[in-house]
Coordinates of C-alpha atoms and ligand atoms in Angstrom, one line a residue:
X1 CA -55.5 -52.6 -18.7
X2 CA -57.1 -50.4 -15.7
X3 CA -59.0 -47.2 -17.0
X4 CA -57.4 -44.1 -15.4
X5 CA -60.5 -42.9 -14.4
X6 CA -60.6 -46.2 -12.0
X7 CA -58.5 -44.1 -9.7
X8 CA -58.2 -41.7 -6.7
X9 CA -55.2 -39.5 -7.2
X10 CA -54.0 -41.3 -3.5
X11 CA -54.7 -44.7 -5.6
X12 CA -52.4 -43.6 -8.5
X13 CA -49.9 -42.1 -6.2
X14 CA -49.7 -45.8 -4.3
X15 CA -49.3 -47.8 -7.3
X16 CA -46.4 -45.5 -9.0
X17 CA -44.2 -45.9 -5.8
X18 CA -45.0 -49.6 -5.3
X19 CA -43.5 -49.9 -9.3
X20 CA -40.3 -47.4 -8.6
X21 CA -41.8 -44.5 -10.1
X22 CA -41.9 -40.9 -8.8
X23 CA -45.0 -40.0 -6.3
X24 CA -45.0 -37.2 -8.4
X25 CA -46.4 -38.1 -11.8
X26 CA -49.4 -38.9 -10.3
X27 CA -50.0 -34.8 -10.0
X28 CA -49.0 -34.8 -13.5
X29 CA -50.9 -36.9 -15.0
X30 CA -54.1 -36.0 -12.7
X31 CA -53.1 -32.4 -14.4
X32 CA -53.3 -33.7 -17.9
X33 CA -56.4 -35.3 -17.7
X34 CA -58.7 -33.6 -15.4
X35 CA -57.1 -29.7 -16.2
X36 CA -55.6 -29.6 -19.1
X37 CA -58.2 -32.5 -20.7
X38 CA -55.7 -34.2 -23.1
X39 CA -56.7 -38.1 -23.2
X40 CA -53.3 -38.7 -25.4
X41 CA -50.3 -39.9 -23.3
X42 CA -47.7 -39.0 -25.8
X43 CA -48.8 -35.9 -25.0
X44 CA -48.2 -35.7 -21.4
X45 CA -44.9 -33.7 -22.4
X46 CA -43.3 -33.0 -19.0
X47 CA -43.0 -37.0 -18.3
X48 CA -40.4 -38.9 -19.9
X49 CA -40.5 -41.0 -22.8
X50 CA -40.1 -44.8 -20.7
X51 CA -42.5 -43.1 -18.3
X52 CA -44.9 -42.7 -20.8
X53 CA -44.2 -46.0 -22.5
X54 CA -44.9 -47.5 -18.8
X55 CA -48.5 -45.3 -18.3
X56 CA -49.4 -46.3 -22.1
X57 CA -48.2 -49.8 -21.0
X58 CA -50.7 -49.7 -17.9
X59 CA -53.6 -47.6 -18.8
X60 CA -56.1 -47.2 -20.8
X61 CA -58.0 -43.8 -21.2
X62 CA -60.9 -45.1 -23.1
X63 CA -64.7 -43.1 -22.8
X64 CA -67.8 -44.6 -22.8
X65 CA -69.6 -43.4 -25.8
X66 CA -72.3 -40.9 -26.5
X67 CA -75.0 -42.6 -28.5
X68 CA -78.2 -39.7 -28.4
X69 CA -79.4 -36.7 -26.7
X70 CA -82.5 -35.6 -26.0
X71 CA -83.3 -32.6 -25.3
X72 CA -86.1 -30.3 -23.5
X73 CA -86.5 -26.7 -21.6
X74 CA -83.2 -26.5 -19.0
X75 CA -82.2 -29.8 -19.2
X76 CA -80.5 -32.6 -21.2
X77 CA -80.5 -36.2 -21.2
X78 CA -77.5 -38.3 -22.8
X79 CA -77.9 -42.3 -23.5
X80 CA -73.9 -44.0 -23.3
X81 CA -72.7 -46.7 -24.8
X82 CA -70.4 -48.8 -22.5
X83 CA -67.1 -50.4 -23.9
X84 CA -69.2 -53.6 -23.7
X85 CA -72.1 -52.2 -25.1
X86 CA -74.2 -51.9 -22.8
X87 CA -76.5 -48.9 -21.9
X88 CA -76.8 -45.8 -18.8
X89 CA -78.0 -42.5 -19.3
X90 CA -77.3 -39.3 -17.4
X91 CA -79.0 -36.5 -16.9
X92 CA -77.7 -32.9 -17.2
X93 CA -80.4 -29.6 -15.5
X94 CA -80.0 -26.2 -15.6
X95 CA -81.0 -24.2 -12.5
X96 CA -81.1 -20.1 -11.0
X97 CA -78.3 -21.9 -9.1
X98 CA -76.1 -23.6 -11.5
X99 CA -76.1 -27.0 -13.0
X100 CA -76.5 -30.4 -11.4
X101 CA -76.0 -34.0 -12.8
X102 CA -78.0 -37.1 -12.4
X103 CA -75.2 -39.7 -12.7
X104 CA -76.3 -43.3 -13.2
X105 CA -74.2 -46.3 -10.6
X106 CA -75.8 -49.7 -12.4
X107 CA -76.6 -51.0 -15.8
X108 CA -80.0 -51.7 -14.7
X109 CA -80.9 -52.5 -11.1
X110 CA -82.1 -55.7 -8.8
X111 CA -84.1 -53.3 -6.6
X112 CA -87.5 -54.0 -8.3
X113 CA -89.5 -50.8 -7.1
X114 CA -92.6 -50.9 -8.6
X115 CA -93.4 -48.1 -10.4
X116 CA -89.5 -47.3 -11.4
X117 CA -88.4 -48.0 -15.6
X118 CA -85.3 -48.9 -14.6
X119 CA -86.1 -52.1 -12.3
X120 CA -87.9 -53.5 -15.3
X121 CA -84.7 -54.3 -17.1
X122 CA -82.5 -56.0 -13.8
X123 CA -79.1 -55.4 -13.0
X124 CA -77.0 -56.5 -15.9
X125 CA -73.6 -55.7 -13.5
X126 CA -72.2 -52.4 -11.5
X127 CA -71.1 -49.5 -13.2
X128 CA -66.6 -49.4 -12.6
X129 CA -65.8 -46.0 -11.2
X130 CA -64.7 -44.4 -14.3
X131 CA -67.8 -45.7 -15.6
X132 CA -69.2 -42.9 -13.8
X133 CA -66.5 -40.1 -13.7
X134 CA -66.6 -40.2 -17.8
X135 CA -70.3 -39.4 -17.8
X136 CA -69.7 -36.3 -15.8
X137 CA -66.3 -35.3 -17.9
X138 CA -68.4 -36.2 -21.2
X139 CA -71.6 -34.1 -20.2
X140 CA -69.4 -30.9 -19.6
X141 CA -67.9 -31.3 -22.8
X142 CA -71.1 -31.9 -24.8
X143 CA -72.9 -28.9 -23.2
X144 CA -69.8 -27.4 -22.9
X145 CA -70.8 -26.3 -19.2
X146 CA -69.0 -27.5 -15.6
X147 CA -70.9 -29.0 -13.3
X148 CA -71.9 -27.8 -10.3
X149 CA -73.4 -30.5 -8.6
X150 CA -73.8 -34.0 -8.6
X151 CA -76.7 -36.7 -7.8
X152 CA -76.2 -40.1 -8.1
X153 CA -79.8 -40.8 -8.5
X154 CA -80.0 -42.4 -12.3
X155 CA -79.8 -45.9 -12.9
X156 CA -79.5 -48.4 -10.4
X157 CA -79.1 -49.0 -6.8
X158 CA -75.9 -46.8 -5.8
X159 CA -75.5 -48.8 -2.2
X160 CA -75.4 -52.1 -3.9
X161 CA -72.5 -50.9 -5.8
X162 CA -70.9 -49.0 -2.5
X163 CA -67.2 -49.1 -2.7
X164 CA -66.8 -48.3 -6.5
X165 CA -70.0 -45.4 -6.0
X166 CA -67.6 -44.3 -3.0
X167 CA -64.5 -44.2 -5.2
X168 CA -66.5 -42.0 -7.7
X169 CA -66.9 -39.6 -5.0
X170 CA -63.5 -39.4 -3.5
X171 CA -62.2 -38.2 -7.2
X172 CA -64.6 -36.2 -8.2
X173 CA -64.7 -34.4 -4.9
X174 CA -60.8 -33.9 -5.1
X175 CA -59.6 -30.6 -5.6
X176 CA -57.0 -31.9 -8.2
X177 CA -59.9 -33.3 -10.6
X178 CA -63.3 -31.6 -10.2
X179 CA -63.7 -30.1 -7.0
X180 CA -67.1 -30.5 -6.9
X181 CA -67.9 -29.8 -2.9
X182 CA -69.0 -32.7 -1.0
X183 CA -71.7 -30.6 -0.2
X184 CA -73.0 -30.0 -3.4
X185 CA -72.9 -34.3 -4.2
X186 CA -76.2 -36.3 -3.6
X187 CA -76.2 -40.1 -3.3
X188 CA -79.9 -41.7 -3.3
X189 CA -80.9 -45.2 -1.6
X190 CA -83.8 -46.9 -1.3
X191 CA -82.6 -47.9 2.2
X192 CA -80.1 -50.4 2.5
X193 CA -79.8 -50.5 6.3
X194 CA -76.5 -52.1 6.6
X195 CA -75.0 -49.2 4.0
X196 CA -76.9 -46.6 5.5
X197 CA -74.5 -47.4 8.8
X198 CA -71.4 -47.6 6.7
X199 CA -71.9 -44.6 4.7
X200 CA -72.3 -42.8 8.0
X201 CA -68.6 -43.8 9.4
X202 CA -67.5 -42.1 5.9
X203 CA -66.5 -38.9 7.4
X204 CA -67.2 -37.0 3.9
X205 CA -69.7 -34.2 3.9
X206 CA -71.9 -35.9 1.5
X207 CA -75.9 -35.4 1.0
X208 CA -77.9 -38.2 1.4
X209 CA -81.4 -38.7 0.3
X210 CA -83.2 -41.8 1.1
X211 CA -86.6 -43.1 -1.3
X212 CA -89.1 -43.4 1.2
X213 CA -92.1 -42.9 -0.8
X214 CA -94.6 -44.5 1.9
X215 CA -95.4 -43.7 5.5
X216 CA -96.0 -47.5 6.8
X217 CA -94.5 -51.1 5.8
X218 CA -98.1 -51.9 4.6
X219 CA -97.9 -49.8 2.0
X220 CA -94.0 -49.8 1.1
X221 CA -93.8 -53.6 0.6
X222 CA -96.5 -53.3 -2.0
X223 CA -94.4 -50.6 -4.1
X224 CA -90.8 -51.3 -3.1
X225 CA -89.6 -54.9 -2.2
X226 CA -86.1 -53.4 -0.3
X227 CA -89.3 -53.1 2.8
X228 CA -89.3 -56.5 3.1
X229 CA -85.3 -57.2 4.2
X230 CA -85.7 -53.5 6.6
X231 CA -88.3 -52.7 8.0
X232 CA -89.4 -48.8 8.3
X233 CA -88.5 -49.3 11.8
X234 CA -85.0 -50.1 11.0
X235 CA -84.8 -47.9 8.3
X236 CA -85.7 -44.7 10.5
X237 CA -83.5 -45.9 13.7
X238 CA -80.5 -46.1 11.2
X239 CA -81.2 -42.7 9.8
X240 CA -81.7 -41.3 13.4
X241 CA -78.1 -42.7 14.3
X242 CA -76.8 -41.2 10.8
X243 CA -78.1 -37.6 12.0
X244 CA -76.9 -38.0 15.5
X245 CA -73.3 -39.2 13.9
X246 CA -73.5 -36.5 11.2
X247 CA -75.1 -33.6 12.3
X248 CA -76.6 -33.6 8.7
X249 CA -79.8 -33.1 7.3
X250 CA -81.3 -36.2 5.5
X251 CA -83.7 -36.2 2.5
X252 CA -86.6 -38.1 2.2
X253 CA -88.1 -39.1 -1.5
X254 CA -91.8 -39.3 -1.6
X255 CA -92.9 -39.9 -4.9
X256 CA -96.8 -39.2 -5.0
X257 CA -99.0 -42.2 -6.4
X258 CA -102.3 -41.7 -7.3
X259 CA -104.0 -43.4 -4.3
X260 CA -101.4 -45.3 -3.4
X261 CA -99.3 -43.2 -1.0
X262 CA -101.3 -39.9 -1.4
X263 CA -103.6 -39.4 0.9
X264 CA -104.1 -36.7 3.9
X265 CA -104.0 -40.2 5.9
X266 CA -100.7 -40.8 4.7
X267 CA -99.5 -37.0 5.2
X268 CA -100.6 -37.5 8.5
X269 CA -99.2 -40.7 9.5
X270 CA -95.9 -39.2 7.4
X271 CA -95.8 -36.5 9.9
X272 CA -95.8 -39.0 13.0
X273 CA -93.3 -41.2 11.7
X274 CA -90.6 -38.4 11.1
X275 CA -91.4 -35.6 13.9
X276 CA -88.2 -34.2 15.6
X277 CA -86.4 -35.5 12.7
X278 CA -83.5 -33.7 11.2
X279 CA -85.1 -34.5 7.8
X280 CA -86.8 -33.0 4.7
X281 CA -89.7 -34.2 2.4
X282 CA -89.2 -34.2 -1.1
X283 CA -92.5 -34.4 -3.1
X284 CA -91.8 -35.5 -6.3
X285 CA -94.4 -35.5 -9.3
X286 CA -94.8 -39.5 -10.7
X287 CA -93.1 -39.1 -13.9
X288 CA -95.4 -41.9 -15.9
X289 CA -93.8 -44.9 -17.9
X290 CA -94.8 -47.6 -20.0
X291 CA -95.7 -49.0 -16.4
X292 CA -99.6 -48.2 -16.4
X293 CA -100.2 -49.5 -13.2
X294 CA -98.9 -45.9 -11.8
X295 CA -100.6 -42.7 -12.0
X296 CA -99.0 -39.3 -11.0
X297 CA -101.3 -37.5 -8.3
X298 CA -102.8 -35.1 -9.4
X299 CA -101.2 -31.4 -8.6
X300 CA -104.3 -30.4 -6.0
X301 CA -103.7 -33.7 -4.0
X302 CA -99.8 -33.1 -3.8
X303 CA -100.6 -29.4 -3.0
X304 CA -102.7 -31.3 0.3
X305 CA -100.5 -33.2 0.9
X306 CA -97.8 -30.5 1.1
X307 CA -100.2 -29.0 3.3
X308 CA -101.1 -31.5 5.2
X309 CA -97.2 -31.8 6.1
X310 CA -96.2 -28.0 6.9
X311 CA -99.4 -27.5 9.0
X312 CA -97.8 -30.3 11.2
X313 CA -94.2 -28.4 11.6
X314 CA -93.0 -30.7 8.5
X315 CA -90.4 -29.2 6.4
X316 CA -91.6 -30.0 2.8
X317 CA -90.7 -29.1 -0.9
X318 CA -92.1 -30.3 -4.1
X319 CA -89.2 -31.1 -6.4
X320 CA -88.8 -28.9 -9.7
X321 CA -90.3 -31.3 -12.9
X322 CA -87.5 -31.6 -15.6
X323 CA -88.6 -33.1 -19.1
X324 CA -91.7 -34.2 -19.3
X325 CA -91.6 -34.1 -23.2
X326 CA -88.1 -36.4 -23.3
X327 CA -87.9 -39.9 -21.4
X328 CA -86.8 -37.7 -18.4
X329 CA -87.9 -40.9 -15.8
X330 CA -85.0 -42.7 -14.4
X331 CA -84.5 -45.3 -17.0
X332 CA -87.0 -44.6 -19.3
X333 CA -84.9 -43.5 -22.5
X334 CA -82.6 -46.8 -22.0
X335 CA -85.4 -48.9 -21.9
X336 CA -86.9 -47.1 -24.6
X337 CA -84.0 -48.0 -26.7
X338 CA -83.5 -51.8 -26.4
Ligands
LIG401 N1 -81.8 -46.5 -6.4 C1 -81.7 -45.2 -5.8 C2 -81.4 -44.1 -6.8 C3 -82.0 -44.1 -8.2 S1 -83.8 -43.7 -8.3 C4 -83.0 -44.9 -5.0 O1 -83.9 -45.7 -5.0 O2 -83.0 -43.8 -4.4 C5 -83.9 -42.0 -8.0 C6 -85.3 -41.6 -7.5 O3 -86.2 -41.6 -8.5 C7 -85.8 -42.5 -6.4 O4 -86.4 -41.8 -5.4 C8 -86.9 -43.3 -7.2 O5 -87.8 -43.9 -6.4 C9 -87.4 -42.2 -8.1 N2 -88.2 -42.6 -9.3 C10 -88.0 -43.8 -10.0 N3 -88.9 -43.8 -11.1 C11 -89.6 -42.6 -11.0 C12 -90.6 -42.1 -11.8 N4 -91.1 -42.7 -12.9 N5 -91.1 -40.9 -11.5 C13 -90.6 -40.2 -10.4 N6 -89.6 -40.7 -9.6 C14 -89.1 -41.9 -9.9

């Protein structure tokens, strides 16, 4: 049986009229689950008793389950338990602004960045699409809180899981199910070229954010493998085309390493790589693992290198730090747990 939360309302609508049935029910039941939020189809009272027989006949409406939460100043952090057993977490944060998601795409992921928890464990397969929607309808229910925004910037490698990451967005972007603005959803790569170009011919107003984290191949290959199939120089010629197609702004991930990637030499050369760019840096603060061979920068070398940048007509923020008490990194509190 396919999960309801596998499909776009336009999916739903497509396979009703290919079995006989009204286009119609598709509103309905889109209106049961993702308004009303009854999970019961012999509740769905305004459809007919052979039509429910033929949804309870065809669908499931299973969740994922929640197994812990842990929790810290402004933000939450839920571990699921997948039908099949397997682990993902998500992340819920509380800004001035509202509240965002961190939503993970893999059970684990094959991308083998160096200093990331989650690449320890490798992909074990790709999160289905309601895999992902029912974190997001779970999260609201637990805090009791709607979501106001969305990155998909938890476990695994979203662009190696494109078309069912993609499906995610269509339905939670629909007006019918969560309406959460294309504008306000975030989808983080480490730079999959050939995706990169794909995701561009989209046509959705989506945010994308791309992990950099080092201003030269030299130093990218040693941290994140993904540098040794594309080249910066491929990567930044993509991204140039994306912003030309687009007319968006991208954002670029720079996680500061001690001396790794945190020098004023690497500011500098940052700066020349990206000039004239319709980009933004992203600082973010290491968030340290079990992975000793990282160190977080400390906060006067980030605060040079932020410096470093803006003196050079770089547009540069240091992203907020959530959690540092819980297993806030990306994949820490799943690996923690097996
Ligand atoms: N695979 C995607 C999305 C998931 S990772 C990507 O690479 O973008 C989300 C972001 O968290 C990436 O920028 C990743 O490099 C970063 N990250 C991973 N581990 C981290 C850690 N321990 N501390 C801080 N950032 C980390």
């Amino acid at each position: 049986m396919k999960n309801i939360f596998n499909y776009s309302k336009e999916m739903l609508e497509n396979v009703l009229i290919a079995n006989g049935f009204k286009k119609f029910m598709a509103s309905q039941v889109f209106d049961w689950i993702y308004q009303k939020k009854i999970y019961d189809i012999d509740l769905f009272s305004n459809i007919n008793i052979s039509n429910r027989q033929y949804l309870k006949d065809t669908y499931s409406l299973d969740f994922i389950k929640l197994e812990k939460v842990e929790e810290d100043v402004d933000v939450k952090k839920f571990l699921f338990r997948l039908l099949d057993g397997q682990k993902i977490e998500a992340v819920l944060m509380y800004h001035d602004y509202g509240t965002s998601i961190c939503v993970s795409s893999q059970v684990g992921c094959n991308m083998g960045c160096k200093f990331c928890e989650s690449g320890r464990l490798k992909k074990v397969r790709n999160l289905e699409t309601y895999e992902m929607v029912e974190q997001i309808i779970l999260v609201e229910e637990i805090a009791k809180t709607k979501i106001n925004s969305v990155v998909i910037m938890g476990i695994g490698e979203p662009f190696d899981n494109y078309e069912n990451v993609m499906n995610f967005i269509k339905i939670i972007n629909d007006p019918k199910t969560m309406a959460i603005g294309a504008r306000h959803i975030t989808v983080s790569t480490c730079g999959i070229v050939p995706k990169i170009k794909e995701f561009a011919e989209c046509g959705l107003q989506i945010n994308l954010a791309i992990s950099l984290h080092a201003p030269n191949d030299e130093i990218r290959k040693k941290i994140m493998p993904i540098a040794n199939a594309y080249p910066l120089s491929e990567l930044i010629s993509v991204l140039k085309d994306y912003i030309a197609k687009t007319n968006r702004r991208v954002t670029l991930e720079y996680v500061m390493l001690e001396g790794i990637n945190d020098s004023v030499s690497c500011a500098h050369e940052l700066s020349d790589l990206i000039r004239g760019m319709n980009v933004y840096v992203n600082l973010i603060a290491y968030n340290e693992t079990n992975n000793i061979q990282f160190k977080a920068s400390s906060k006067e070398v980030i605060d040079e290198f932020f410096n470093t940048l803006k003196k050079r007509g770089i547009e540069v923020t240091v992203r907020r730090k959530f959690g540092t008490k819980i297993s806030a990194a990306c994949g820490q509190l799943r690996s923690k747990e097996m």
